Amino acid sequence: MGEGKISILQMFSAYTPSRSIREQFEDVFIEKVRFSRHSQILHLYAASHHLIHHRYVKQLQEELLPYARNAVGGVKDMELQMVYYLSDRYQLEDILEEYSDSLLFEIKEKDPIDYLLVKDEEWVVNDSVLTIPLPDSELAKMRHTEIQDFLTHVFLKRFGRTIQVGFNFRQEDKTVMREAHERRLLQEQEQKRQQLERLRALEQEQASDVDLLRTSSDPKKDEKEETNRKETNRKETTTQVKERSGQQETKEKQTGASGKTGAYAKEGRSSFRRSALHAAKDPEVFFGRSCDGEAMPISEIQGELGEVVLQGQIIKLETKEIRNNKTIVTFHITDFSDTISGKVFLANDDLELFLEEFQKDGFYRIKGIVSYDSYAGEITLGSILGIKKACDDRVTRVDRSLEKRVELHMHTVMSDKDSVVDIAKIIKRAKAWGHKAIAITDHGVVQA
């Protein structure tokens, strides 16, 4: 293979390779060189009889780039592409056994999320078909085509082999992940409940200590106070019995078909606030403790940021009952720069009162923790710290020009892949802006 060809390590005379690079590329030769003036990228096509991990290919590419810029004018970047001429004994399974780590390295370099989906999976080979098991999630179904395109391209360009890449979406994994996620959330709820009970016990203990300090050391005075206390308790008991009798009559009158009374609703709201650990000073906060802080645009959320405040419109709202009389409220909130999903965990008794305040299409200010949800497979807003209603702060666009224009090129939903706007909304907006006419230019349909 080396006759009449240049070794890649000798292409630039001033370049001195490291020992690891020399061991990997000492018998690798240049097959073709191509320079694109448009992109200003120098393409080197190198041939090898043995597999080389992409880590070393990338390292050599970075080390040769300065020499390429000095040797060829106008070079901004360089791309080293490997072509492997392996013996006939190498089947697809043999290649993957030696080269799978390199492929995973490249997938991680291209997209870390794709890498997380496939890194722990066992790839199955049957002749020229490669099958990769994936979790049955929306994220996996959305991204599997990227992995498929990458692998088919690599085997065609580097090995001259056409392979088929398939995926097996495992429903059982989804169930296991959901159950594990629910268990973790229930454990967090239990920890919060225990913390609250410890705080209440501490408050009661402190109150008992204060009562002990106030106790008189005079026995006669103590006896007199005890007599007065018993007499007061007797009077209060008599009064409470009368009040309960009156309240029962009122309750029977107020009870409707649903069996709920005004007193019950009030008690229910108080219970809801306690179950949600409500301790907010702001009376507008109907769930949680606080919504303090400056709201950030959702479009700026690029990873796990921790505690944030978001403000926007609820565009999707779903509920799902889980075990132990709990319900998950899943929502999507948008500030029209981007959208993020979130979750609230409630006791079933609190759900009705919560949904009276928290509704689809409403505007809210929400404080919570932005983190990666392993069940949803994406960044979400969880551990909600506070929710309160917010105003609709959208600025409606208007046409302030004195001479109104007429749009002569407008597509509706009838034009496939060109528009997602319904014609009725287009006409409504044109009328609001004072436009006298509009030209609909759909294509590929009867009305075109």
Coordinates of C-alpha atoms in Angstrom, one line a residue:
M1 CA 0.0 0.0 0.0
G2 CA 3.0 2.3 0.6
E3 CA 4.4 2.2 -2.9
G4 CA 4.2 5.7 -4.5
K5 CA 2.3 7.1 -1.6
I6 CA 3.2 9.6 1.1
S7 CA 3.1 8.7 4.7
I8 CA 0.8 11.0 6.6
L9 CA 3.5 11.6 9.2
Q10 CA 5.9 12.8 6.4
M11 CA 3.4 15.1 4.7
F12 CA 4.8 18.1 6.6
S13 CA 8.5 17.9 7.1
A14 CA 8.6 20.2 10.1
Y15 CA 6.1 18.1 12.1
T16 CA 7.5 15.7 14.7
P17 CA 4.9 13.2 16.0
S18 CA 4.7 12.0 19.6
R19 CA 5.3 8.3 20.4
S20 CA 1.7 7.4 20.6
I21 CA 0.8 9.1 17.3
R22 CA 3.8 7.4 15.6
E23 CA 2.7 3.9 16.8
Q24 CA -0.8 4.5 15.4
F25 CA 0.0 6.1 12.1
E26 CA 3.5 4.9 11.0
D27 CA 2.0 2.7 8.2
V28 CA -0.9 5.1 7.3
F29 CA -0.6 6.8 3.9
I30 CA -2.4 9.7 2.2
E31 CA -4.8 8.6 -0.6
K32 CA -6.2 11.9 -1.6
V33 CA -6.0 15.6 -0.7
R34 CA -8.7 18.1 -1.5
F35 CA -9.0 21.8 -0.6
S36 CA -12.4 23.6 -0.7
R37 CA -11.9 27.3 -1.4
H38 CA -15.5 28.0 -0.5
S39 CA -15.3 26.5 3.0
Q40 CA -11.5 26.9 3.3
I41 CA -11.2 23.3 4.7
L42 CA -8.3 21.0 3.7
H43 CA -9.5 17.4 3.4
L44 CA -7.0 14.6 3.9
Y45 CA -8.1 11.1 3.1
A46 CA -5.8 8.5 4.8
A47 CA -5.8 4.7 4.3
S48 CA -5.0 2.1 7.0
H49 CA -4.9 -1.7 7.3
H50 CA -5.7 -1.5 11.0
L51 CA -8.4 0.2 13.1
I52 CA -7.4 3.5 14.8
H53 CA -9.4 5.0 17.7
H54 CA -11.0 8.3 16.7
R55 CA -9.3 9.9 19.7
Y56 CA -5.9 9.6 18.0
V57 CA -7.4 10.7 14.6
K58 CA -8.6 13.9 16.3
Q59 CA -5.3 14.5 18.0
L60 CA -3.3 14.1 14.8
Q61 CA -5.8 16.4 13.0
E62 CA -5.3 19.1 15.6
E63 CA -1.5 18.8 15.6
L64 CA -1.2 19.0 11.7
L65 CA -3.6 22.0 11.4
P66 CA -0.9 24.7 12.1
Y67 CA 1.5 23.1 9.5
A68 CA -1.3 22.9 7.0
R69 CA -2.0 26.6 7.4
N70 CA 1.6 27.4 6.8
A71 CA 1.9 25.2 3.8
V72 CA -1.4 26.0 2.0
G73 CA -2.6 29.6 1.8
G74 CA -6.2 30.3 2.9
V75 CA -6.6 27.1 5.0
K76 CA -8.8 27.8 8.1
D77 CA -9.5 24.2 9.1
M78 CA -8.5 20.6 8.3
E79 CA -10.5 17.4 8.3
L80 CA -8.7 14.0 8.4
Q81 CA -10.9 11.2 7.1
M82 CA -9.9 7.6 7.6
V83 CA -10.5 4.7 5.1
Y84 CA -9.9 1.1 6.4
Y85 CA -8.8 -1.8 4.2
L86 CA -9.3 -4.8 6.5
S87 CA -8.8 -8.5 5.8
D88 CA -11.8 -10.6 4.7
R89 CA -12.0 -12.2 8.1
Y90 CA -13.4 -9.0 9.6
Q91 CA -17.2 -9.3 9.8
L92 CA -19.5 -6.6 11.2
E93 CA -19.4 -8.2 14.6
D94 CA -15.5 -8.2 14.6
I95 CA -15.3 -4.6 13.6
L96 CA -17.7 -3.5 16.4
E97 CA -15.9 -5.6 19.0
E98 CA -12.7 -3.5 18.3
Y99 CA -14.2 -0.2 17.1
S100 CA -17.3 0.3 19.3
D101 CA -15.4 2.4 21.9
S102 CA -14.3 4.7 19.1
L103 CA -17.8 5.0 17.7
L104 CA -19.1 5.9 21.2
F105 CA -16.4 8.5 21.5
E106 CA -17.5 10.1 18.3
I107 CA -21.2 10.0 19.2
K108 CA -20.4 11.7 22.6
E109 CA -18.4 14.3 20.8
K110 CA -21.3 15.0 18.4
D111 CA -24.1 14.9 20.9
P112 CA -23.8 13.9 24.6
I113 CA -27.5 13.1 24.8
D114 CA -27.3 10.6 22.0
Y115 CA -24.3 9.1 23.8
L116 CA -26.3 8.7 27.0
L117 CA -29.0 6.8 25.1
V118 CA -26.6 4.1 23.7
K119 CA -23.5 4.0 25.9
D120 CA -24.8 1.2 28.2
E121 CA -26.7 -0.8 25.7
E122 CA -25.7 -4.2 24.2
W123 CA -25.5 -3.9 20.4
V124 CA -26.7 -7.0 18.6
V125 CA -25.4 -8.0 15.2
N126 CA -27.1 -10.3 12.7
D127 CA -25.3 -10.5 9.3
S128 CA -25.3 -6.9 8.1
V129 CA -28.0 -5.7 10.5
L130 CA -27.1 -3.9 13.7
T131 CA -29.8 -3.6 16.4
I132 CA -29.5 -1.2 19.3
P133 CA -32.0 -1.4 22.3
L134 CA -33.3 1.9 23.5
P135 CA -35.7 3.0 26.2
D136 CA -39.3 3.5 25.0
S137 CA -39.3 7.3 25.5
E138 CA -40.2 10.3 23.3
L139 CA -36.6 11.5 23.5
A140 CA -35.2 8.2 22.2
K141 CA -37.7 8.0 19.4
M142 CA -36.9 11.6 18.4
R143 CA -33.1 11.1 18.3
H144 CA -32.7 7.6 17.1
T145 CA -32.6 8.7 13.4
E146 CA -29.5 10.8 14.1
I147 CA -27.7 7.8 15.6
Q148 CA -28.8 5.7 12.6
D149 CA -27.6 8.2 10.0
F150 CA -24.2 8.5 11.7
L151 CA -23.5 4.7 11.9
T152 CA -24.6 4.0 8.4
H153 CA -22.5 6.9 7.1
V154 CA -19.4 5.7 9.0
F155 CA -19.5 2.1 7.8
L156 CA -20.1 3.2 4.2
K157 CA -17.4 5.8 4.0
R158 CA -14.7 4.1 6.2
F159 CA -15.3 0.5 5.5
G160 CA -17.2 0.5 2.2
R161 CA -20.0 -1.6 3.8
T162 CA -23.7 -1.0 3.6
I163 CA -25.3 -1.9 6.9
Q164 CA -28.8 -1.6 8.3
V165 CA -29.3 0.0 11.8
G166 CA -32.4 -0.8 13.7
F167 CA -33.7 0.0 17.2
N168 CA -35.6 -2.0 19.8
F169 CA -37.6 0.3 22.1
R170 CA -38.1 -1.4 25.4
Q171 CA -41.5 -0.8 27.1
E172 CA -40.3 -2.5 30.3
D173 CA -37.5 0.0 30.8
K174 CA -40.0 2.8 30.7
T175 CA -42.1 1.1 33.4
V176 CA -39.1 0.5 35.6
M177 CA -37.9 4.1 35.2
R178 CA -41.3 5.5 36.0
E179 CA -41.7 3.4 39.1
A180 CA -38.2 4.3 40.3
H181 CA -38.8 8.0 39.7
E182 CA -42.1 7.8 41.6
R183 CA -40.4 6.0 44.5
R184 CA -37.8 8.7 44.7
L185 CA -40.4 11.5 44.6
L186 CA -42.4 9.8 47.3
Q187 CA -39.3 9.5 49.5
E188 CA -38.7 13.2 49.1
Q189 CA -42.2 13.9 50.1
E190 CA -41.8 11.7 53.2
Q191 CA -38.6 13.4 54.1
K192 CA -40.3 16.8 53.9
R193 CA -43.2 15.6 56.0
Q194 CA -40.8 14.2 58.7
Q195 CA -38.9 17.6 58.7
L196 CA -42.2 19.4 59.3
E197 CA -43.1 17.1 62.1
R198 CA -39.7 17.6 63.8
L199 CA -40.2 21.4 63.5
R200 CA -43.7 21.2 65.1
A201 CA -42.4 18.9 67.9
L202 CA -39.6 21.4 68.6
E203 CA -42.0 24.3 68.7
Q204 CA -44.2 22.4 71.2
E205 CA -41.2 21.5 73.3
Q206 CA -40.2 25.2 73.4
A207 CA -43.7 26.2 74.3
S208 CA -43.7 23.7 77.2
D209 CA -40.5 25.1 78.5
V210 CA -42.0 28.6 78.6
D211 CA -45.0 27.3 80.5
L212 CA -42.7 25.7 83.1
L213 CA -40.8 29.0 83.5
R214 CA -44.1 30.8 84.2
T215 CA -45.3 28.3 86.8
S216 CA -45.5 29.9 90.3
S217 CA -43.6 28.5 93.2
D218 CA -46.4 29.5 95.7
P219 CA -48.5 26.3 96.5
K220 CA -51.6 28.4 97.5
K221 CA -51.4 30.4 94.4
D222 CA -51.0 27.3 92.3
E223 CA -54.0 25.7 93.9
K224 CA -56.1 28.8 93.2
E225 CA -55.0 29.0 89.6
E226 CA -55.8 25.3 89.1
T227 CA -59.3 25.8 90.5
N228 CA -59.8 28.8 88.2
R229 CA -58.5 26.8 85.2
K230 CA -61.0 23.9 85.8
E231 CA -63.9 26.3 86.1
T232 CA -62.9 28.0 82.8
N233 CA -62.6 24.6 81.1
R234 CA -66.1 23.7 82.3
K235 CA -67.6 26.9 80.9
E236 CA -65.7 26.5 77.6
T237 CA -66.9 22.9 77.2
T238 CA -70.5 24.0 77.7
T239 CA -70.1 26.8 75.2
Q240 CA -68.5 24.5 72.6
V241 CA -71.3 22.0 72.8
K242 CA -73.8 24.7 72.1
E243 CA -71.7 26.0 69.2
R244 CA -71.4 22.6 67.7
S245 CA -75.1 22.1 67.8
G246 CA -75.7 25.4 66.0
Q247 CA -73.0 24.7 63.5
Q248 CA -74.5 21.2 62.7
E249 CA -77.8 22.8 61.9
T250 CA -76.2 25.4 59.7
K251 CA -74.1 22.7 58.0
E252 CA -77.2 20.7 57.2
K253 CA -78.9 23.7 55.6
Q254 CA -75.8 24.7 53.6
T255 CA -75.1 21.2 52.3
G256 CA -76.0 20.8 48.6
A257 CA -76.0 17.9 46.1
S258 CA -72.2 17.7 46.4
G259 CA -72.4 17.4 50.2
K260 CA -69.8 20.2 50.6
T261 CA -70.3 23.3 52.7
G262 CA -68.7 26.7 52.9
A263 CA -67.0 25.7 56.1
Y264 CA -65.6 22.6 54.5
A265 CA -64.2 24.6 51.6
K266 CA -62.5 26.9 54.0
E267 CA -61.0 24.1 56.0
G268 CA -60.0 22.3 52.8
R269 CA -58.1 25.4 51.6
S270 CA -56.3 25.6 54.9
S271 CA -55.4 21.9 54.7
F272 CA -54.2 22.4 51.1
R273 CA -51.9 25.2 52.2
R274 CA -50.4 23.1 55.0
S275 CA -50.0 20.0 52.8
A276 CA -48.1 22.2 50.3
L277 CA -45.8 23.5 53.1
H278 CA -47.3 26.9 52.6
A279 CA -45.6 29.5 54.7
A280 CA -45.6 32.4 52.3
K281 CA -45.7 36.0 53.4
D282 CA -47.1 37.0 50.0
P283 CA -50.9 36.4 50.1
E284 CA -50.9 35.9 46.3
V285 CA -48.7 32.8 46.5
F286 CA -51.3 30.0 46.5
F287 CA -48.8 27.1 46.5
G288 CA -45.4 26.8 48.2
R289 CA -43.4 29.4 50.1
S290 CA -42.2 32.2 47.8
C291 CA -41.8 33.4 44.2
D292 CA -39.2 36.0 45.0
G293 CA -36.5 36.6 42.5
E294 CA -36.1 38.0 38.9
A295 CA -37.7 35.9 36.2
M296 CA -35.3 34.6 33.6
P297 CA -36.1 33.8 29.9
I298 CA -36.7 30.1 29.3
S299 CA -34.6 30.3 26.2
E300 CA -31.5 30.9 28.4
I301 CA -32.0 27.6 30.2
Q302 CA -29.3 25.3 28.7
G303 CA -28.7 22.8 31.5
E304 CA -29.2 22.2 35.2
L305 CA -29.3 25.7 36.7
G306 CA -30.7 25.0 40.1
E307 CA -33.2 27.5 41.5
V308 CA -34.9 29.8 39.0
V309 CA -38.0 32.0 38.6
L310 CA -40.1 31.7 35.4
Q311 CA -43.1 33.6 34.3
G312 CA -45.4 32.7 31.4
Q313 CA -48.5 31.0 30.1
I314 CA -49.6 27.4 30.9
I315 CA -50.2 25.8 27.5
K316 CA -50.6 22.2 28.6
L317 CA -51.9 20.7 31.8
E318 CA -52.3 17.1 32.7
T319 CA -52.9 15.1 35.9
K320 CA -52.0 11.5 36.7
E321 CA -52.9 9.7 39.9
I322 CA -50.1 7.6 41.4
R323 CA -49.9 5.4 44.5
N324 CA -50.5 6.4 48.1
N325 CA -53.3 8.8 47.2
K326 CA -50.9 11.1 45.3
T327 CA -51.3 12.9 42.0
I328 CA -48.7 14.3 39.6
V329 CA -49.7 17.6 37.9
T330 CA -47.6 18.0 34.7
F331 CA -47.6 21.3 32.9
H332 CA -45.9 23.2 30.1
I333 CA -45.1 26.8 30.6
T334 CA -44.0 29.2 27.8
D335 CA -42.7 32.8 27.9
F336 CA -42.8 32.8 24.1
S337 CA -39.0 32.6 23.9
D338 CA -39.1 28.9 24.7
T339 CA -41.1 26.3 26.6
I340 CA -40.3 24.0 29.5
S341 CA -42.3 21.3 31.3
G342 CA -42.7 21.0 35.0
K343 CA -44.3 18.8 37.7
V344 CA -46.1 19.3 41.0
F345 CA -46.9 16.5 43.4
L346 CA -50.0 16.7 45.5
A347 CA -52.2 14.7 47.8
N348 CA -55.5 13.8 46.1
D349 CA -57.4 15.8 48.7
D350 CA -55.6 18.9 47.6
L351 CA -55.9 18.5 43.8
E352 CA -59.3 20.1 43.3
L353 CA -58.4 23.2 45.2
F354 CA -55.0 23.5 43.4
L355 CA -56.6 23.2 40.0
E356 CA -59.1 26.0 40.9
E357 CA -56.1 28.3 41.1
F358 CA -53.8 26.7 38.5
Q359 CA -55.4 26.4 35.0
K360 CA -54.5 26.0 31.4
D361 CA -54.0 29.3 29.4
G362 CA -53.5 31.2 32.7
F363 CA -50.3 33.2 33.4
Y364 CA -48.2 32.3 36.4
R365 CA -45.0 33.1 38.2
I366 CA -43.3 29.9 39.2
K367 CA -40.2 29.3 41.3
G368 CA -38.5 25.9 41.2
I369 CA -35.4 23.8 40.5
V370 CA -34.2 23.2 36.9
S371 CA -32.7 19.7 36.7
Y372 CA -32.5 16.7 34.4
D373 CA -35.5 14.4 34.7
S374 CA -34.3 10.9 34.0
Y375 CA -37.9 9.7 33.4
A376 CA -38.8 12.4 31.0
G377 CA -35.3 12.4 29.5
E378 CA -35.0 16.2 29.4
I379 CA -34.4 19.3 31.5
T380 CA -37.5 20.1 33.5
L381 CA -38.8 22.4 36.3
G382 CA -39.3 20.4 39.5
S383 CA -39.2 20.8 43.3
I384 CA -41.7 23.7 43.0
L385 CA -41.0 26.3 45.7
G386 CA -43.8 28.7 44.9
I387 CA -46.6 29.6 42.4
K388 CA -48.7 32.7 42.1
K389 CA -50.8 34.3 39.3
A390 CA -49.2 36.7 37.0
C391 CA -50.4 39.2 34.4
D392 CA -50.3 38.7 30.6
D393 CA -47.3 40.9 29.7
R394 CA -47.3 40.1 26.0
V395 CA -47.0 43.1 23.7
T396 CA -49.4 42.8 20.8
R397 CA -47.9 43.7 17.5
V398 CA -49.6 46.5 15.6
D399 CA -49.1 48.1 12.2
R400 CA -48.6 51.8 12.8
S401 CA -47.8 52.8 9.2
L402 CA -50.1 55.3 7.6
E403 CA -50.2 53.6 4.3
K404 CA -51.1 49.9 4.8
R405 CA -49.5 47.2 2.8
V406 CA -51.0 44.2 1.0
E407 CA -49.2 40.9 1.6
L408 CA -48.9 39.2 -1.8
H409 CA -47.1 36.0 -0.6
M410 CA -48.8 34.1 2.2
H411 CA -49.0 30.4 2.9
T412 CA -51.4 28.7 5.3
V413 CA -51.5 25.2 6.8
M414 CA -52.6 23.9 3.4
S415 CA -49.0 24.4 2.2
D416 CA -47.1 21.3 3.5
K417 CA -43.9 22.2 5.4
D418 CA -44.3 26.0 4.5
S419 CA -46.7 27.2 7.2
V420 CA -48.5 26.2 10.4
V421 CA -50.9 29.2 10.5
D422 CA -54.7 28.7 10.0
I423 CA -56.2 30.9 7.3
A424 CA -58.8 32.3 9.8
K425 CA -56.0 33.6 12.1
I426 CA -54.3 35.2 9.1
I427 CA -57.4 37.1 8.0
K428 CA -58.1 38.1 11.6
R429 CA -54.6 39.6 12.0
A430 CA -54.8 41.4 8.6
K431 CA -58.1 42.9 9.6
A432 CA -56.7 44.0 13.0
W433 CA -53.8 45.7 11.3
G434 CA -56.1 47.5 8.9
H435 CA -55.0 45.6 5.7
K436 CA -57.7 45.7 3.0
A437 CA -56.6 42.6 1.2
I438 CA -54.2 39.6 1.4
A439 CA -53.0 37.1 -1.2
I440 CA -53.0 33.4 -0.2
T441 CA -50.4 31.6 -2.3
D442 CA -50.7 27.9 -1.2
H443 CA -49.1 25.2 -3.3
G444 CA -49.7 21.5 -3.9
V445 CA -53.4 21.6 -3.1
V446 CA -56.7 22.1 -4.9
Q447 CA -56.9 25.8 -4.0
A448 CA -53.4 26.5 -5.4

